[in-house]
Coordinates of C-alpha atoms and ligand atoms in Angstrom, one line a residue:
M1 CA 3.6 -34.3 -19.0
E2 CA 7.0 -33.1 -18.3
D3 CA 8.6 -32.3 -21.7
D4 CA 10.7 -29.8 -23.6
E5 CA 7.9 -27.3 -23.4
T6 CA 7.9 -27.4 -19.7
A7 CA 7.9 -24.0 -18.1
A8 CA 10.3 -23.8 -15.2
Q9 CA 10.0 -21.2 -12.6
C10 CA 12.0 -20.1 -9.6
V11 CA 11.4 -19.3 -6.0
I12 CA 13.6 -16.9 -4.2
L13 CA 13.5 -17.1 -0.4
V14 CA 14.9 -14.3 1.7
D15 CA 15.1 -13.6 5.4
S16 CA 11.5 -12.8 6.3
D17 CA 12.1 -10.5 9.1
H18 CA 14.1 -8.0 6.8
S19 CA 16.8 -8.0 9.5
G20 CA 19.2 -6.6 6.9
V21 CA 21.2 -9.8 6.7
L22 CA 20.4 -11.0 3.3
T23 CA 20.3 -14.7 2.9
V24 CA 19.2 -15.8 -0.6
N25 CA 18.2 -19.3 -1.2
V26 CA 17.2 -20.1 -4.7
Q27 CA 15.2 -23.1 -5.6
A28 CA 15.0 -23.5 -9.3
R29 CA 12.9 -26.4 -10.5
K30 CA 11.5 -27.7 -13.8
T31 CA 7.8 -27.7 -13.5
I32 CA 4.8 -28.4 -15.7
S33 CA 3.1 -25.3 -16.9
L34 CA -0.5 -25.2 -15.9
S35 CA -3.0 -25.9 -18.8
Q36 CA -5.6 -23.4 -19.7
D37 CA -8.2 -25.6 -18.1
E38 CA -6.2 -25.8 -14.9
V39 CA -5.7 -22.1 -14.4
G40 CA -9.3 -21.5 -15.3
D41 CA -10.8 -18.7 -17.4
S42 CA -8.5 -15.8 -17.4
I43 CA -11.3 -13.3 -17.6
V44 CA -12.6 -14.4 -14.2
Q45 CA -13.1 -11.0 -12.5
S46 CA -11.8 -12.0 -9.2
Q47 CA -8.2 -13.3 -9.7
I48 CA -7.3 -13.9 -6.1
Q49 CA -9.5 -14.9 -3.3
F50 CA -8.7 -15.4 0.4
C51 CA -11.6 -17.5 1.9
D52 CA -11.7 -17.3 5.7
V53 CA -7.9 -17.7 6.0
T54 CA -6.3 -17.9 9.4
K55 CA -2.5 -18.4 10.0
S56 CA -1.5 -19.2 13.5
Y57 CA 1.9 -19.5 15.1
G58 CA 1.3 -21.4 18.3
Q59 CA -1.1 -19.3 20.3
V60 CA -0.6 -16.2 18.0
A61 CA -2.8 -15.7 15.0
A62 CA -0.8 -13.6 12.6
V63 CA -3.9 -13.5 10.2
K64 CA -7.5 -14.1 11.4
E65 CA -10.4 -15.2 9.3
L66 CA -9.4 -13.1 6.3
S67 CA -11.7 -13.0 3.3
L68 CA -10.7 -10.8 0.4
S69 CA -11.0 -10.7 -3.4
V70 CA -8.5 -9.1 -5.7
R71 CA -9.8 -8.3 -9.1
N72 CA -8.0 -9.0 -12.3
G73 CA -5.5 -6.3 -13.1
E74 CA -6.2 -4.5 -9.9
F75 CA -3.5 -2.7 -7.8
L76 CA -4.5 -3.6 -4.2
T77 CA -2.5 -2.4 -1.2
I78 CA -2.5 -4.0 2.2
L79 CA -1.9 -1.2 4.7
G80 CA -1.3 -1.5 8.4
P81 CA 1.1 -1.0 11.3
S82 CA 4.0 -3.2 11.9
G83 CA 2.9 -6.6 13.1
S84 CA -0.6 -6.4 11.7
G85 CA -0.2 -9.4 9.5
K86 CA 0.6 -7.9 6.1
T87 CA 3.7 -9.8 5.2
T88 CA 2.0 -13.0 6.4
V89 CA -0.8 -12.4 3.8
L90 CA 1.7 -11.9 1.1
M91 CA 3.6 -15.0 2.1
L92 CA 0.4 -17.1 2.1
L93 CA -0.3 -15.9 -1.3
A94 CA 3.2 -16.6 -2.6
G95 CA 2.9 -20.1 -1.1
F96 CA 5.9 -19.7 1.2
I97 CA 3.7 -20.6 4.1
A98 CA 0.4 -22.5 4.3
P99 CA -2.9 -21.4 6.0
S100 CA -3.8 -23.0 9.3
S101 CA -7.4 -22.9 8.1
G102 CA -9.3 -21.5 5.1
D103 CA -8.3 -21.5 1.4
I104 CA -6.8 -19.3 -1.2
L105 CA -8.0 -19.4 -4.8
I106 CA -6.2 -18.1 -7.9
R107 CA -8.5 -17.7 -10.9
G108 CA -11.1 -19.7 -9.1
K109 CA -9.0 -22.7 -8.1
S110 CA -7.5 -23.6 -4.8
V111 CA -3.8 -23.3 -4.7
A112 CA -3.5 -25.3 -1.4
A113 CA -1.6 -28.0 -3.3
V114 CA 0.3 -25.7 -5.7
P115 CA 3.9 -25.0 -4.5
S116 CA 5.2 -21.5 -4.7
Y117 CA 7.4 -22.2 -7.7
R118 CA 4.3 -23.0 -9.7
R119 CA 2.2 -20.0 -8.8
D120 CA 3.7 -17.8 -11.5
Q121 CA 4.1 -14.7 -9.5
G122 CA 6.7 -11.9 -9.6
I123 CA 7.9 -10.9 -6.1
V124 CA 9.7 -7.9 -4.9
F125 CA 11.0 -8.0 -1.3
Q126 CA 11.8 -5.0 0.8
S127 CA 15.4 -6.1 1.0
Y128 CA 15.5 -6.5 -2.8
A129 CA 17.0 -10.0 -2.6
L130 CA 19.0 -9.5 -5.7
F131 CA 21.6 -12.2 -6.4
P132 CA 24.7 -10.5 -5.0
H133 CA 27.2 -12.4 -7.2
L134 CA 25.4 -11.9 -10.4
T135 CA 25.4 -8.8 -12.7
V136 CA 22.2 -6.9 -13.3
R137 CA 21.8 -8.7 -16.7
R138 CA 22.3 -12.1 -15.1
N139 CA 19.8 -11.2 -12.3
L140 CA 17.2 -10.4 -15.0
E141 CA 18.2 -13.4 -17.1
F142 CA 17.5 -15.8 -14.3
P143 CA 13.7 -16.0 -14.4
L144 CA 13.7 -16.2 -18.2
E145 CA 16.3 -19.0 -18.2
M146 CA 14.2 -20.9 -15.6
R147 CA 11.3 -20.7 -18.0
G148 CA 13.4 -22.2 -20.8
M149 CA 13.5 -19.1 -23.0
N150 CA 16.3 -19.2 -25.7
A151 CA 19.4 -17.0 -25.4
T152 CA 18.5 -14.6 -28.3
E153 CA 15.0 -14.0 -26.9
R154 CA 16.4 -13.6 -23.3
G155 CA 18.9 -11.1 -24.6
S156 CA 16.4 -8.9 -26.3
R157 CA 13.9 -9.1 -23.4
I158 CA 16.7 -8.0 -21.0
D159 CA 17.7 -5.1 -23.3
Q160 CA 14.1 -3.9 -23.5
M161 CA 13.6 -4.2 -19.8
L162 CA 16.8 -2.5 -18.9
D163 CA 15.8 0.3 -21.2
R164 CA 12.4 0.5 -19.6
V165 CA 13.7 0.9 -16.1
H166 CA 16.4 3.3 -17.2
L167 CA 19.4 1.0 -16.4
A168 CA 20.6 0.4 -19.9
D169 CA 24.2 1.4 -19.0
L170 CA 24.4 -0.6 -15.8
G171 CA 23.7 -4.1 -17.0
C172 CA 27.3 -5.3 -16.2
R173 CA 27.4 -4.0 -12.6
L174 CA 26.9 -6.1 -9.5
P175 CA 24.1 -5.2 -7.2
S176 CA 26.7 -3.9 -4.7
Q177 CA 27.8 -1.3 -7.3
L178 CA 24.3 0.2 -7.5
S179 CA 22.4 2.7 -5.4
G180 CA 19.3 1.7 -3.4
G181 CA 17.0 3.2 -6.0
Q182 CA 18.8 1.4 -8.8
Q183 CA 18.7 -1.9 -6.9
Q184 CA 15.0 -1.4 -6.5
R185 CA 14.6 -0.9 -10.2
V186 CA 16.4 -4.2 -10.9
A187 CA 14.3 -6.0 -8.4
L188 CA 11.1 -4.7 -10.1
A189 CA 12.5 -5.5 -13.5
R190 CA 13.4 -9.0 -12.4
A191 CA 9.9 -9.5 -11.0
L192 CA 8.2 -8.3 -14.2
I193 CA 10.5 -9.6 -16.9
A194 CA 8.7 -12.9 -17.4
D195 CA 5.4 -11.0 -17.5
P196 CA 3.7 -12.8 -14.5
P197 CA -0.1 -12.4 -14.1
I198 CA 0.5 -11.6 -10.5
L199 CA 3.0 -9.3 -8.9
L200 CA 3.6 -9.2 -5.1
L201 CA 5.4 -6.3 -3.5
D202 CA 6.5 -6.3 0.2
E203 CA 7.3 -2.7 1.4
P204 CA 8.8 -2.1 -2.0
L205 CA 10.0 1.4 -1.3
G206 CA 10.6 1.1 2.4
A207 CA 14.3 1.4 2.1
L208 CA 14.4 4.5 0.0
D209 CA 14.6 8.2 0.9
R210 CA 11.6 10.4 0.5
N211 CA 12.4 11.9 -2.9
L212 CA 13.4 8.6 -4.5
R213 CA 10.2 7.1 -3.0
E214 CA 8.0 9.6 -4.8
Q215 CA 9.9 9.0 -8.0
M216 CA 9.6 5.3 -7.7
Q217 CA 5.9 5.4 -6.8
G218 CA 5.4 7.0 -10.3
E219 CA 7.5 4.3 -11.8
I220 CA 5.6 1.5 -10.1
K221 CA 2.4 3.0 -11.3
S222 CA 3.4 3.3 -14.9
L223 CA 4.9 -0.3 -14.8
H224 CA 1.6 -1.5 -13.5
K225 CA -0.3 0.2 -16.3
E226 CA 2.0 -1.3 -18.9
F227 CA 2.2 -4.8 -17.6
S228 CA -1.3 -5.0 -16.1
S229 CA -0.3 -7.7 -13.6
T230 CA -2.7 -8.1 -10.7
T231 CA -0.6 -6.5 -8.0
V232 CA -0.8 -7.0 -4.2
C233 CA 1.4 -4.5 -2.4
V234 CA 2.1 -4.4 1.3
T235 CA 3.1 -1.2 3.0
H236 CA 2.9 0.7 6.3
D237 CA 3.2 4.0 4.4
Q238 CA -0.2 5.6 4.1
E239 CA 0.9 8.0 1.4
E240 CA 2.3 5.1 -0.7
A241 CA -1.0 3.3 -0.4
L242 CA -3.1 6.3 -1.3
T243 CA -0.9 7.2 -4.3
L244 CA -0.5 3.7 -5.8
S245 CA -3.7 1.8 -5.2
D246 CA -7.0 1.0 -6.9
R247 CA -8.2 -0.3 -3.5
I248 CA -6.6 -0.4 0.0
V249 CA -7.2 -3.0 2.7
V250 CA -6.5 -1.7 6.1
M251 CA -5.3 -4.3 8.5
C252 CA -5.1 -4.2 12.3
A253 CA -4.0 -7.1 14.5
G254 CA -4.5 -9.8 11.8
R255 CA -7.9 -8.6 10.7
I256 CA -9.2 -6.4 8.0
E257 CA -10.6 -3.2 9.4
Q258 CA -11.9 -1.8 6.1
T259 CA -11.4 -2.3 2.3
D260 CA -12.2 0.6 -0.1
T261 CA -10.8 2.9 -2.7
P262 CA -8.3 5.5 -1.4
E263 CA -10.8 8.3 -1.7
A264 CA -13.5 6.5 0.1
L265 CA -11.3 5.2 2.9
Y266 CA -9.9 8.7 3.5
D267 CA -13.3 10.4 3.2
R268 CA -15.5 7.8 4.9
P269 CA -13.5 5.7 7.3
T270 CA -15.7 3.4 9.3
T271 CA -13.5 3.0 12.4
R272 CA -11.4 5.2 14.6
F273 CA -8.4 3.1 13.7
V274 CA -8.8 3.7 10.0
A275 CA -9.5 7.4 10.5
N276 CA -6.3 7.8 12.6
F277 CA -4.1 5.5 10.5
L278 CA -5.0 7.0 7.2
G279 CA -4.3 10.7 7.7
E280 CA -5.0 12.8 10.8
A281 CA -8.4 12.9 12.5
N282 CA -10.1 15.0 15.2
I283 CA -12.2 12.5 17.1
L284 CA -14.8 14.4 18.9
E285 CA -15.6 11.9 21.7
N286 CA -17.3 14.3 24.2
P287 CA -17.0 17.7 22.6
C288 CA -17.7 20.6 24.9
F289 CA -19.9 22.1 22.2
R290 CA -23.0 20.8 20.6
L291 CA -22.0 19.1 17.4
E292 CA -24.2 19.7 14.3
S293 CA -24.2 17.3 11.5
D294 CA -26.3 16.7 8.4
V295 CA -26.8 13.1 9.3
L296 CA -28.1 11.6 12.4
Q297 CA -25.3 10.0 14.6
P298 CA -25.6 6.2 14.5
G299 CA -25.6 4.7 17.9
G300 CA -22.3 3.6 19.4
T301 CA -20.2 5.8 17.1
V302 CA -18.0 8.9 17.7
A303 CA -17.8 12.0 15.5
M304 CA -14.7 12.7 13.4
I305 CA -13.6 15.6 11.3
R306 CA -10.4 15.9 9.2
P307 CA -8.1 18.8 10.2
E308 CA -8.0 20.2 6.6
R309 CA -11.8 20.5 6.6
I310 CA -11.7 23.1 9.3
C311 CA -11.3 26.8 8.4
I312 CA -9.6 29.1 10.8
T313 CA -10.3 32.9 10.9
A314 CA -9.8 35.7 13.4
A315 CA -12.7 35.6 16.0
T316 CA -13.7 39.1 14.8
A317 CA -13.7 38.2 11.0
P318 CA -17.0 38.4 9.1
R319 CA -18.7 35.0 8.9
Q320 CA -18.1 32.6 6.0
A321 CA -20.5 32.4 3.1
E322 CA -23.0 29.5 3.4
A323 CA -23.0 30.0 7.1
D324 CA -26.3 28.1 7.3
R325 CA -24.5 24.9 6.2
R326 CA -21.6 25.4 8.6
Q327 CA -21.0 25.1 12.2
S328 CA -18.7 27.6 13.9
V329 CA -17.0 27.6 17.3
E330 CA -14.7 30.0 19.0
G331 CA -11.5 29.1 20.7
T332 CA -7.9 30.0 21.5
V333 CA -4.7 29.0 19.7
D334 CA -2.6 26.7 21.8
D335 CA 0.1 26.0 19.2
T336 CA 1.1 26.8 15.7
I337 CA 3.3 24.3 13.8
Y338 CA 4.8 25.3 10.4
A339 CA 5.3 22.2 8.1
G340 CA 6.3 23.7 4.7
S341 CA 3.3 23.4 2.5
S342 CA 0.9 23.5 5.5
R343 CA 0.5 25.1 8.9
K344 CA -1.0 23.1 11.7
Y345 CA -2.9 24.8 14.6
R346 CA -4.0 23.3 17.8
V347 CA -7.0 25.2 19.0
R348 CA -8.6 25.0 22.5
I349 CA -12.4 25.2 22.8
G350 CA -13.2 24.8 26.4
S351 CA -11.9 21.3 27.3
S352 CA -11.7 20.1 23.7
V353 CA -8.7 20.7 21.5
L354 CA -9.1 20.6 17.7
T355 CA -6.3 20.2 15.1
V356 CA -6.6 22.4 12.1
R357 CA -4.5 22.1 9.0
E358 CA -4.3 25.0 6.6
H359 CA -2.5 25.0 3.2
V360 CA 0.1 27.7 3.2
G361 CA -0.7 30.6 0.8
S362 CA 0.6 34.1 0.2
G363 CA -1.0 36.9 2.1
Q364 CA -2.5 34.6 4.7
Q365 CA -3.1 35.6 8.2
I366 CA -1.0 33.6 10.7
F367 CA -2.4 33.0 14.2
R368 CA -0.2 32.8 17.3
S369 CA -0.5 31.1 20.6
G370 CA -3.1 32.8 22.7
E371 CA -5.0 34.5 19.9
N372 CA -8.8 34.2 19.7
V373 CA -10.0 32.4 16.6
R374 CA -13.1 31.1 15.0
L375 CA -13.2 27.6 13.6
D376 CA -15.8 26.6 11.2
W377 CA -16.6 23.6 8.9
L378 CA -19.4 22.2 6.7
R379 CA -21.8 20.1 8.8
S380 CA -21.7 17.6 5.9
D381 CA -18.0 17.1 6.7
V382 CA -18.6 15.5 10.0
R383 CA -18.2 11.7 9.9
F384 CA -19.2 9.0 12.4
V385 CA -16.8 6.1 13.2
A386 CA -16.9 3.0 15.4
P387 CA -14.9 3.8 18.6
Ligands
ADP401 P1 3.7 -7.1 9.3 O1 4.2 -7.5 7.9 O2 2.3 -6.4 9.2 O3 4.6 -6.3 10.1 P2 3.8 -9.9 9.9 O4 2.8 -10.6 9.0 O5 5.2 -10.1 9.7 O6 3.4 -8.4 10.2 O7 3.5 -10.6 11.4 C1 2.3 -10.6 12.0 C2 2.4 -11.2 13.4 O8 2.7 -12.6 13.3 C3 3.4 -10.6 14.2 O9 2.9 -10.6 15.6 C4 4.6 -11.5 14.1 O10 5.3 -11.4 15.3 C5 3.9 -12.9 14.0 N1 4.7 -13.8 13.2 C6 5.1 -13.5 11.9 N2 5.8 -14.6 11.4 C7 6.0 -15.4 12.5 C8 6.7 -16.7 12.7 N3 7.4 -17.3 11.7 N4 6.6 -17.2 13.9 C9 6.0 -16.7 14.9 N5 5.2 -15.5 14.8 C10 5.3 -14.9 13.6
MG402 MG1 6.1 -6.9 7.0

């Protein structure tokens, strides 16, 4: 079936450990485009499925018995500490490595026998992996050329894309003549220019400074809205995950700890690991006060409350409204840490220490080390997590 209408695609391989030394190895091949029947019904809700996937390297299982569905058009982020198996999940999906056991389905069909260059995915690597010897325009042209698009159409697609990512004036530069943020835009543009149904992002903003990262988060969000590619993003940055995602998968040591929407994960973590990894948490293992909660504590769990859910007042201040729904305890300030928009207190209550985070506002009372304070919180804000 290989004919003139053949769609060709490209695979870009980079050093997978992001060591900083960029080795780019391009394999461009002519391939047969998948028929509608082969790719299945495009309205299938679950576009990507991992079915009990394990990937082992000798004795080490980088990913263990992973089952996960990614919905059509969804922005799903895999969040976890370094070494938790995030990149491995992405590389399995991209087809750069094969599962040791289990299967991966795309639009309902196993891709076990589908090489990476036929998976029709745009990929952005942390190290960008731009072709260093090609101008920005030529970098963007590459995936279009590989798909056999004619020169006029390529030119207009590139113009549109450069405009879209605010790089219209930089098309003739080489990657080395661009800032980190600009290179990142080129990498995103190159991944999206052929309008792939699936976009994979590995730590896409890891190399950028904080301000630029925030700006690019907004950019990625609006590009996702526009292109509506099903996106799987890998990051160790909780803020990035919370900001960008429809759902987040939290991974630890090759396994999924919890999958949920950002709000649900933050508000109702099910394990201590998730509570601590996503934001700050007071884990009340054996509090020296009797903990009141609106729900009965499930067996084998520990109590948790977020620092920003705790109010701090002078010990002598009148009690809060709705006191009947709140628990209050008295303690002494150990430490006050100013962090710009918020202030963090560590407050000792007998042998327990609670962290309190208060949004900084004008006219607010500031408590110093040694002062007696009252902490109080809604009983409904107490959560229980697996230890
Ligand atoms: P993350 O992206 O979350 O930092 P990775 O998926 O890169 O984690 O790695 C998960 C685990 O698998 C780590 O312990 C890592 O050392 C191991 N690993 C990854 N790739 C290989 C490899 N090619 N050979 C041996 N071990 C590997
Ligand atoms: Mg990684």
